[in-house]
Short mmCIF file of C-alpha atoms in Angstrom, two decimals:
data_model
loop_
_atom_site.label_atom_id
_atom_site.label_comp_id
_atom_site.label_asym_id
_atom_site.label_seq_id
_atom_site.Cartn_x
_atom_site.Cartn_y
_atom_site.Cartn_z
CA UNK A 1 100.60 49.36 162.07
CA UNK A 2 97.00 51.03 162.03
CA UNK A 3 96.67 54.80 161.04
CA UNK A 4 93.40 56.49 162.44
CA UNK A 5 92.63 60.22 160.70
CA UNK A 6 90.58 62.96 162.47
CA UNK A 7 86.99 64.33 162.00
CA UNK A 8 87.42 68.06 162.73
CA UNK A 9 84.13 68.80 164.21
CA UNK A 10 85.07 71.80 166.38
CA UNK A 11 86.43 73.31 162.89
CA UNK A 12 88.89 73.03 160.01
CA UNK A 13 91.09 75.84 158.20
CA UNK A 14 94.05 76.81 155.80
CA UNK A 15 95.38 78.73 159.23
CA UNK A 16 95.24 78.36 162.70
CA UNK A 17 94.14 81.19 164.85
CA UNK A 18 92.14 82.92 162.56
CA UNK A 19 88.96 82.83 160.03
CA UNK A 20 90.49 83.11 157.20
CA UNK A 21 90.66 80.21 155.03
CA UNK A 22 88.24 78.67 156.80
CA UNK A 23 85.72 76.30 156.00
CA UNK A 24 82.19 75.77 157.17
CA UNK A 25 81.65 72.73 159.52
CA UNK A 26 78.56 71.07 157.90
CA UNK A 27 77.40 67.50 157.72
CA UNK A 28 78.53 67.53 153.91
CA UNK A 29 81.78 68.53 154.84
CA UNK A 30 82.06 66.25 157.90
CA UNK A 31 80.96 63.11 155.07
CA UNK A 32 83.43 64.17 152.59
CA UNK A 33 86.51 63.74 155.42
CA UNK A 34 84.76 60.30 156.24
CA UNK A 35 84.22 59.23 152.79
CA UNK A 36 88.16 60.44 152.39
CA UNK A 37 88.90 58.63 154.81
CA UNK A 38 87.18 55.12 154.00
CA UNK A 39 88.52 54.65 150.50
CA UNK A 40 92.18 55.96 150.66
CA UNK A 41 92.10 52.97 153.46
CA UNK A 42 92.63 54.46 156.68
CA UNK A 43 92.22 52.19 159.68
CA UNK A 44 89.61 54.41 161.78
CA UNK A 45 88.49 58.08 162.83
CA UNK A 46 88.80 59.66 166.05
CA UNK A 47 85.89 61.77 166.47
CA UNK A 48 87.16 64.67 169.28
CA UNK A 49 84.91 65.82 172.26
CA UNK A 50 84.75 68.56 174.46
CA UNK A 51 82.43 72.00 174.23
CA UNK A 52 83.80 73.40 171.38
CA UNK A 53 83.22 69.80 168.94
CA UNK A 54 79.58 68.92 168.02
CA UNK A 55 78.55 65.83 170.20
CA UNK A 56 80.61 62.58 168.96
CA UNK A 57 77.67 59.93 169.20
CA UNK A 58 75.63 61.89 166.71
CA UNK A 59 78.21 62.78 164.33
CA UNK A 60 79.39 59.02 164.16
CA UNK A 61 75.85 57.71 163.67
CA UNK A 62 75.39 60.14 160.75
CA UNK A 63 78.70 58.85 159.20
CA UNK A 64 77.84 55.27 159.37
CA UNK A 65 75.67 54.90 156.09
CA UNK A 66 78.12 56.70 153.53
CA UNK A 67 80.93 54.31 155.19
CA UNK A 68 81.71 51.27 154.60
CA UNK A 69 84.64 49.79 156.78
CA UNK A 70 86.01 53.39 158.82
CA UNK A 71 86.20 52.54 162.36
CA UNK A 72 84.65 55.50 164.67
CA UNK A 73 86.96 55.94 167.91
CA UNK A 74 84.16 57.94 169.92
CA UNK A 75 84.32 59.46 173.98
CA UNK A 76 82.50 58.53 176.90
CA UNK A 77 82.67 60.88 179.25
CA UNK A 78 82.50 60.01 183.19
CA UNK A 79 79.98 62.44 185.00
CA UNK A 80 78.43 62.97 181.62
CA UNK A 81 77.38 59.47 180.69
CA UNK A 82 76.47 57.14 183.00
CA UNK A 83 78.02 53.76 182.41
CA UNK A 84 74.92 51.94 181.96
CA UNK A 85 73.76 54.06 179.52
CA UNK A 86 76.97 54.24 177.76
CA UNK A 87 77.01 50.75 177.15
CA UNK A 88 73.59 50.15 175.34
CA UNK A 89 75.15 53.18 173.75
CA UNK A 90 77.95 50.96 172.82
CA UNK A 91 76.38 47.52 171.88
CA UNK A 92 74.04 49.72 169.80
CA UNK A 93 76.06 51.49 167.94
CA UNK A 94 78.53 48.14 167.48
CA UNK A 95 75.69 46.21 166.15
CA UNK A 96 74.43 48.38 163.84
CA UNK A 97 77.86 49.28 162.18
CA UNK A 98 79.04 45.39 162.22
CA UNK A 99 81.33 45.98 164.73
CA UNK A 100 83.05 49.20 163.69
CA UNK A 101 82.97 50.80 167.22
CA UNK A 102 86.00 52.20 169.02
CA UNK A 103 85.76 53.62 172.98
CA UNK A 104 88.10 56.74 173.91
CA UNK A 105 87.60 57.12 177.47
CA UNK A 106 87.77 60.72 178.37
CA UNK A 107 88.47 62.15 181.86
CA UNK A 108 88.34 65.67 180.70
CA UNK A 109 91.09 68.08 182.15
CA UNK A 110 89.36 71.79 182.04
CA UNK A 111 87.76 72.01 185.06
CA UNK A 112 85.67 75.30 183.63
CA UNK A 113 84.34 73.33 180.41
CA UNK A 114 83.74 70.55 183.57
CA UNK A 115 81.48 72.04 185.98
CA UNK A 116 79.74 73.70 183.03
CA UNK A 117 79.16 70.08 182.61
CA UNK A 118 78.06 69.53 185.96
CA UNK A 119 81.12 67.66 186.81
CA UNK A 120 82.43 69.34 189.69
CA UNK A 121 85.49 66.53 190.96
CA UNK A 122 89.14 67.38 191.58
CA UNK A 123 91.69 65.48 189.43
CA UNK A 124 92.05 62.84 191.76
CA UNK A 125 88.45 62.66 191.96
CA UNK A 126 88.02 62.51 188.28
CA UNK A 127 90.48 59.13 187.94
CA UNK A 128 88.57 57.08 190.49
CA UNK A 129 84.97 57.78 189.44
CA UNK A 130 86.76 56.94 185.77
CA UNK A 131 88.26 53.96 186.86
CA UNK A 132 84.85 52.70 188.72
CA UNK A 133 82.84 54.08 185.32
CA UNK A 134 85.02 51.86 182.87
CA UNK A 135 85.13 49.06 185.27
CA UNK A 136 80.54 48.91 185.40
CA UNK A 137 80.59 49.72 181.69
CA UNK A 138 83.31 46.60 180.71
CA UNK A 139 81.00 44.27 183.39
CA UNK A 140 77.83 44.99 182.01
CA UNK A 141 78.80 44.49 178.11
CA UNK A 142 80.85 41.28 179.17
CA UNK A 143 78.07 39.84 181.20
CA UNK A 144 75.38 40.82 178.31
CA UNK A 145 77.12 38.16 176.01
CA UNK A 146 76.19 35.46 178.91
CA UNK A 147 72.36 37.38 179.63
CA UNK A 148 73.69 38.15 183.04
CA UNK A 149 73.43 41.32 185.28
CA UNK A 150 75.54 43.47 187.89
CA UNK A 151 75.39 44.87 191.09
CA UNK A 152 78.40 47.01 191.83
CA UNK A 153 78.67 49.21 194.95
CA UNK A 154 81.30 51.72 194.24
CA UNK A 155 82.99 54.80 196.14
CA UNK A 156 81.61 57.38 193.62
CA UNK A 157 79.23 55.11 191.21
CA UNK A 158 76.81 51.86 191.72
CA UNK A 159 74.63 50.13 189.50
CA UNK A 160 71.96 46.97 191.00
CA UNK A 161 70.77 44.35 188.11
CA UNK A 162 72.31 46.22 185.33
CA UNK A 163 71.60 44.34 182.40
CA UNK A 164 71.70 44.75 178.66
CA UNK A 165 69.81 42.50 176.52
CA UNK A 166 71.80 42.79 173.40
CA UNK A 167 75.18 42.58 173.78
CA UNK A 168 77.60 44.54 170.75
CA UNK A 169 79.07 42.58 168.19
CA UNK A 170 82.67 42.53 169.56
CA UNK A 171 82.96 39.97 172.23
CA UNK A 172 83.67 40.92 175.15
CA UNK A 173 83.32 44.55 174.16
CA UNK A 174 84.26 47.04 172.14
CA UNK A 175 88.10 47.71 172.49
CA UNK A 176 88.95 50.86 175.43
CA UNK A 177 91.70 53.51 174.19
CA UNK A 178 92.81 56.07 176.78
CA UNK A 179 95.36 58.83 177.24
CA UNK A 180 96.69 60.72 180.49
CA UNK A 181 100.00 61.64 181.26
CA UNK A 182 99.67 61.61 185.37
CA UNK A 183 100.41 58.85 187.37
CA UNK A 184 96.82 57.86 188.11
CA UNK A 185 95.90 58.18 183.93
CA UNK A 186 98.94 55.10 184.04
CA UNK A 187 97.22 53.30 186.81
CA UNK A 188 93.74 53.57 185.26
CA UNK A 189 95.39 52.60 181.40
CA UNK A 190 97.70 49.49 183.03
CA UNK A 191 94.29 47.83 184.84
CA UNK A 192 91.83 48.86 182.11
CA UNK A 193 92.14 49.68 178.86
CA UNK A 194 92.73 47.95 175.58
CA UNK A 195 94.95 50.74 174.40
CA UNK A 196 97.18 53.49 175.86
CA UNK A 197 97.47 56.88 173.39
CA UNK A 198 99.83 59.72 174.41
CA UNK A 199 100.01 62.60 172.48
CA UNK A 200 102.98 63.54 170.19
CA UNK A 201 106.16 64.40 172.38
CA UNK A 202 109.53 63.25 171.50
CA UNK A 203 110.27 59.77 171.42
CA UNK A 204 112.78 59.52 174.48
CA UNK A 205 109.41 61.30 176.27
CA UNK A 206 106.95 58.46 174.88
CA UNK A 207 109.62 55.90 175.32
CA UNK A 208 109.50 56.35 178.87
CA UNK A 209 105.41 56.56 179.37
CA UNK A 210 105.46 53.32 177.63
CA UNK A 211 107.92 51.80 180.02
CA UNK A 212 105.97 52.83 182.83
CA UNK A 213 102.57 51.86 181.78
CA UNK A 214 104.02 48.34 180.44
CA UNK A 215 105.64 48.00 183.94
CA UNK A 216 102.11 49.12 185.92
CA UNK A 217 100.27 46.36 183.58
CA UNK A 218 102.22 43.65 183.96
CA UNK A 219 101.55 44.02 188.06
CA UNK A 220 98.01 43.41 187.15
CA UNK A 221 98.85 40.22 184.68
CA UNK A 222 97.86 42.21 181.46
CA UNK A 223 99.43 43.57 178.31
CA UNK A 224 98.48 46.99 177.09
CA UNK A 225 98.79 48.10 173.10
CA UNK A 226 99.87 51.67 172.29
CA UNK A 227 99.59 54.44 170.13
CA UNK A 228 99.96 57.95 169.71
CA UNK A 229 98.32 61.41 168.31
CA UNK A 230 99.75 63.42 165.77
CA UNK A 231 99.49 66.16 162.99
CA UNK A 232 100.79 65.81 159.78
CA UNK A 233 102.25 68.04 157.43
CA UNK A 234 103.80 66.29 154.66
CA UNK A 235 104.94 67.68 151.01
CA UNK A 236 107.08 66.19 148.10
CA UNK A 237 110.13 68.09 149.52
CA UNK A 238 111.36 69.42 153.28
CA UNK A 239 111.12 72.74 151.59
CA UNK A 240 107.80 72.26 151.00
CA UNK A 241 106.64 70.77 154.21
CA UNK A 242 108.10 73.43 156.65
CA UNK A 243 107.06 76.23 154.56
CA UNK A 244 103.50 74.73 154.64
CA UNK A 245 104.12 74.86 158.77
CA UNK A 246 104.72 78.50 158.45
CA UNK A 247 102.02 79.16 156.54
CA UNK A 248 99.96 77.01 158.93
CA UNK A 249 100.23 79.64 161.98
CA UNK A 250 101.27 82.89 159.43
CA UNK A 251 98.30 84.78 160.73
CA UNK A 252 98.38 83.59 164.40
CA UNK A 253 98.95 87.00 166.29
CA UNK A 254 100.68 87.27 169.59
CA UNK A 255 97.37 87.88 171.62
CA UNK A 256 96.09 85.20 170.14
CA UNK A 257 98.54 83.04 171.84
CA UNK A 258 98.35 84.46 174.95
CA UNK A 259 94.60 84.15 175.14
CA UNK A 260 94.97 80.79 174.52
CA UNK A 261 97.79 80.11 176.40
CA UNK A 262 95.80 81.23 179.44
CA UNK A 263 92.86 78.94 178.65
CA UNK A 264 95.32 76.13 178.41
CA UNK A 265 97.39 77.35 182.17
CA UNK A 266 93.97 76.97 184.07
CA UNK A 267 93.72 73.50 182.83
CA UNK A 268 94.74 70.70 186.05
CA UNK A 269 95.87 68.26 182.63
CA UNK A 270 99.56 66.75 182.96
CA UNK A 271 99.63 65.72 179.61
CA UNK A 272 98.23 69.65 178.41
CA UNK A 273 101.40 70.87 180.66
CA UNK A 274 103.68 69.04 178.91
CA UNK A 275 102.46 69.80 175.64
CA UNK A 276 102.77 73.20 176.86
CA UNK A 277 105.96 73.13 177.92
CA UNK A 278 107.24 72.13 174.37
CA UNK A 279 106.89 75.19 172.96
CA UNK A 280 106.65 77.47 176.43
CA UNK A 281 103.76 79.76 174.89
CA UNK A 282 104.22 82.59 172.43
CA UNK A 283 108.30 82.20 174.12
CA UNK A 284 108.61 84.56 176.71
CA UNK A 285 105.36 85.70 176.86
CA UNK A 286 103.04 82.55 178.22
CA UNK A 287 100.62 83.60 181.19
CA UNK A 288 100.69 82.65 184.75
CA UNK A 289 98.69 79.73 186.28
CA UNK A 290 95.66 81.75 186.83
CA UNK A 291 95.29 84.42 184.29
CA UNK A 292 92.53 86.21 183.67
CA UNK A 293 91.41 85.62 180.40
CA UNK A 294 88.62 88.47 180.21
CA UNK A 295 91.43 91.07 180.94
CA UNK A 296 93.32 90.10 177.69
CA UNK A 297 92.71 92.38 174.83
CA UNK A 298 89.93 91.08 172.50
CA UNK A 299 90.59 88.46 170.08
CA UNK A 300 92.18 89.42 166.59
CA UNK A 301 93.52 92.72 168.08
CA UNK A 302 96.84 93.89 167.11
CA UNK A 303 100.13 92.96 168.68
CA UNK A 304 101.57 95.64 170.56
CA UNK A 305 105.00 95.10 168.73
CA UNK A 306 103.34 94.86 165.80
CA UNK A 307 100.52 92.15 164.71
CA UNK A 308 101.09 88.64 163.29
CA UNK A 309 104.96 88.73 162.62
CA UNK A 310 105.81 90.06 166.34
CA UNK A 311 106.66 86.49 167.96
CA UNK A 312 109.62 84.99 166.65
CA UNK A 313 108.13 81.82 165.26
CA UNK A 314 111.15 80.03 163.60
CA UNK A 315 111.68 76.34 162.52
CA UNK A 316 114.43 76.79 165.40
CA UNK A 317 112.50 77.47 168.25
CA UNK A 318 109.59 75.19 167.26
CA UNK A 319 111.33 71.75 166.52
CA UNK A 320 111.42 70.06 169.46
CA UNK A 321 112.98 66.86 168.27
CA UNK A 322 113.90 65.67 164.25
CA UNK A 323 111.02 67.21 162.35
CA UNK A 324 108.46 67.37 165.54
CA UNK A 325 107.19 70.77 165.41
CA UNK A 326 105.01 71.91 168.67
CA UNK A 327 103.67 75.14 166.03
CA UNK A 328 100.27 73.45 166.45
CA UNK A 329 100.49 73.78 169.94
CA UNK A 330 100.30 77.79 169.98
CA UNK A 331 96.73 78.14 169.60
CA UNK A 332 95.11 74.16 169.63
CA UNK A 333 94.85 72.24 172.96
CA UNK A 334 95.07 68.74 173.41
CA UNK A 335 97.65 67.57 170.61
CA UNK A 336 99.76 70.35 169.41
CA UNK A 337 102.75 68.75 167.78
CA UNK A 338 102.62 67.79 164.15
CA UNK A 339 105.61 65.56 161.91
CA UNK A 340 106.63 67.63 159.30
CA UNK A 341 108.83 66.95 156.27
CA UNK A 342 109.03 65.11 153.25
CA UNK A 343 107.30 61.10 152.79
CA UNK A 344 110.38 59.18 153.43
CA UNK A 345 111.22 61.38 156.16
CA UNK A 346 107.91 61.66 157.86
CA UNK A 347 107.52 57.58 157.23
CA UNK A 348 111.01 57.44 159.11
CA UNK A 349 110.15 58.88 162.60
CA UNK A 350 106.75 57.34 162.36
CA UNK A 351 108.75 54.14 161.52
CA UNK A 352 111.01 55.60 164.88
CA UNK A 353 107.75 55.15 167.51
CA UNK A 354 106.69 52.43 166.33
CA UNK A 355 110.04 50.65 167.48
CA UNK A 356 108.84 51.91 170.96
CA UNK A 357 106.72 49.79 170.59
CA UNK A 358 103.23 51.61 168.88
CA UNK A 359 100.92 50.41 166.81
CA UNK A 360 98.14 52.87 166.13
CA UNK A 361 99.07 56.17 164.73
CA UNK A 362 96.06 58.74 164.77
CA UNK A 363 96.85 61.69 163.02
CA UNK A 364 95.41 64.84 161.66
CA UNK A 365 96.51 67.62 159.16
CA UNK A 366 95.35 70.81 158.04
CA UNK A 367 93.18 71.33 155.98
CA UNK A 368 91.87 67.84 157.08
CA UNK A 369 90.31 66.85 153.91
CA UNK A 370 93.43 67.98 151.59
CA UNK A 371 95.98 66.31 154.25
CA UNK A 372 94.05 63.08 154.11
CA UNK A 373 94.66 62.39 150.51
CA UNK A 374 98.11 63.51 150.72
CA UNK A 375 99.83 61.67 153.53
CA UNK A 376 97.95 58.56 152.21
CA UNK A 377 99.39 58.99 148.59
CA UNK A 378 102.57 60.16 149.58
CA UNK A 379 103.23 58.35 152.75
CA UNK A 380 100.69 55.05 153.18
CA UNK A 381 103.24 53.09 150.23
CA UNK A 382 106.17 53.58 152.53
CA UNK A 383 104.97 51.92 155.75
CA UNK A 384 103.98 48.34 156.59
CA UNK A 385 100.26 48.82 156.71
CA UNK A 386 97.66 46.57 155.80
CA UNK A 387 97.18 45.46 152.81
CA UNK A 388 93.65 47.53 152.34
CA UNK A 389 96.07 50.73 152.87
CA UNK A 390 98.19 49.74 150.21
CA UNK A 391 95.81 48.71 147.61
CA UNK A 392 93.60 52.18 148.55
CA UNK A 393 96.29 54.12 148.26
CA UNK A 394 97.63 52.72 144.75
CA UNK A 395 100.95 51.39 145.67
CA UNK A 396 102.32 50.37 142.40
CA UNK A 397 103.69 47.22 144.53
CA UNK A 398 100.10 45.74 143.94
CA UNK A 399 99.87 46.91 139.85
CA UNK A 400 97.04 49.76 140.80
CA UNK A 401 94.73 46.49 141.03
CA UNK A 402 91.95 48.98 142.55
CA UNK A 403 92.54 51.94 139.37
CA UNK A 404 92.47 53.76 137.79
CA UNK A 405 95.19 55.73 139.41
CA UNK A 406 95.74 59.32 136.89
CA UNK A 407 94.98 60.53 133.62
CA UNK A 408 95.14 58.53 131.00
CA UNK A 409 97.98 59.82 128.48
CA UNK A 410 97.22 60.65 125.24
CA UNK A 411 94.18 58.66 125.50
CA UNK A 412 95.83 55.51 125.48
CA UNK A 413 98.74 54.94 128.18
CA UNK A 414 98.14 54.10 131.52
CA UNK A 415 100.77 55.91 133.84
CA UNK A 416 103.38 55.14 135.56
CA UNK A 417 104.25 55.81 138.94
CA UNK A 418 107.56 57.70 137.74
CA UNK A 419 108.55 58.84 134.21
CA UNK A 420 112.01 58.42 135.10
#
């Protein structure tokens, strides 16, 4: 089991929805979250991309020299990168952080944020130039090991004596990691990818996406690892945890749902549908396909019914499965469920996917520097990670070998895990 944790470069907060609580996004911040991350022994960060994140490549660079063993799961982005490009990118970055590089292959699913790009492809569209942009960018690292080059002749992209000098570090290349939820995002995962990531639904949900990539691999002779994205809220009790949920979204208003609700409706992503139907919008009151979002009143304006405590947000309408809670979901695109509950209970369902067969949990928690220390105190002794995790996170199975772990008492006993 390998648990990733999150760089939150398109913000971080106390509350979704809202400024308050918030904290500035600065490179200092950004290193402490990495740092964080590095000694309590977590496996890897995903570093998120899109128009509202600074750019991934440069924030991972940056993090490299206060890090010493953090893997960096960072996008390419077909249309945006070309593939040649991406992988000098690659063996670059690879070699100079001793083979610490991660790919996330990104198709991208807003078609606005897109052709602001300068991507203008339909969804279909977008899978094959992907699947052609993966397949040049796997060639051309593969073949640099060997000093060779490629010519490759493609429906939507084509390379002639592509050739990298210095291949990366990892032989044959750095390790792919994709998620989709459509048919052709399982095509394009079972013929490509190292590993498949779908984002947090309910396990008889990812049980079945697992089936049916394994199935579409094992047409094409391969095997296919997978994972899955999640938020976090754990406490010491279930009290705790679901009361920290509520507070999570306790100053998310009702238009601020429905303006992002709307933003999420234009979207042509399967796997941002489902996530959206998991919690159907503010319930009741989710736009139309095709909403316009400039004739919704202006953000932070009172609820007609009465501001923030207008939408019935109970633990009732929210968990979607045992201790899944789609609250997240209201106001963040992409992954918008989170685990919530107490260590043993949280460690339980994560305990539940990986008999799905996942290996690679990459999760995220709010406020992301806070809910990095906690999960790995409270929840990293519980599962069978590696044994980096364990040590990093003081399980008193290893005697604190790493410590000190607490205050000394009375200036001269070492303490225990429990007093009990």
């Amino acid at each position: 089991m390998k648990i990733f944790w999150f760089i939150p470069t398109h913000g971080d907060s106390r509350y979704l929805g809202t400024a308050k609580g918030a904290r500035q996004l600065n490179h200092d911040y950004l290193k402490q979250v990495a740092v964080a991350a590095d000694s309590l022994g977590y496996e890897g960060v995903l570093i998120p991309t899109g128009r509202s994140c600074e750019d991934p490549w440069v924030v991972a660079a940056s993090l490299l020299p206060v890090t010493r063993n953090l893997k960096f799961l960072v996008a390419v982005r077909p249309g945006l990168h070309q593939p040649a490009l991406a992988a000098r990118m690659a063996a670059t970055f690879d070699r100079l952080s001793g083979g610490r590089l991660l790919i996330n292959l990104v198709t991208g699913g807003d078609q606005a944020e897109l052709e602001g790009d300068g991507v203008f492809l339909d969804h279909a569209t977008r899978y094959e130039q992907s699947a052609e942009f993966i397949r040049i960018w796997r060639e051309i690292l593969t073949r640099s090991h060997r000093g060779e080059s490629l010519d490759f002749e493609g429906k939507h992209l084509s390379v002639k004596g592509a050739k990298l000098l210095f291949p990366p570090l990892q032989q044959p290349y750095p390790p792919v990691y994709f998620g989709g939820s459509s048919p052709a995002a399982h095509d394009l995962a079972a013929e490509q990818v190292e590993t498949y990531l779908t984002w947090g639904e309910p396990p008889a949900e990812v049980a079945k996406k697992v089936a049916d990539v394994r199935a579409r691999a094992a047409k094409h002779g391969r095997t296919v690892n997978f994972g899955i994205r999640l938020h976090v809220i754990v406490r010491e009790t279930e009290e705790q945890a679901w009361a920290a949920a509520e507070e999570l979204i306790s100053h998310v208003t009702d238009d601020t749902v429905v303006r992002a609700q709307a933003v999420f409706a234009r979207m042509d992503s399967e796997g941002q549908r489902r996530m959206a139907s998991l919690h159907a919008g503010a319930r009741n009151k989710a736009p139309t396909l095709g909403t316009d979002v400039s004739s919704l009143p202006p953000e932070g304006a009172q609820s007609p019914r009465g501001g923030p405590s207008a939408i019935g947000r109970t633990r009732e309408d929210l968990e979607i499965s045992p201790n899944l809670w789609a609250g997240v979901g209201l106001v963040r695109g992409g992954a918008g469920t989170a685990l919530v509950g107490d260590p043993q209970t949280v460690a339980a369902r994560i305990e539940e996917y990986a008999a799905l067969g996942l290996d690679t949990f990459v999760l995220s928690g709010y406020p992301h520097l806070d809910e990095a220390y906690r999960f790995a105190e409270l929840v990293f002794p519980l599962l069978p990670l590696p044994l980096r995790n364990q040590r990093a996170s003081g399980n008193p199975l290893f005697g604190n070998p790493l410590g000190p772990f607490g205050e000394t008492v009375a200036n001269d006993f070492v303490p225990r895990a429990s007093q009990s």
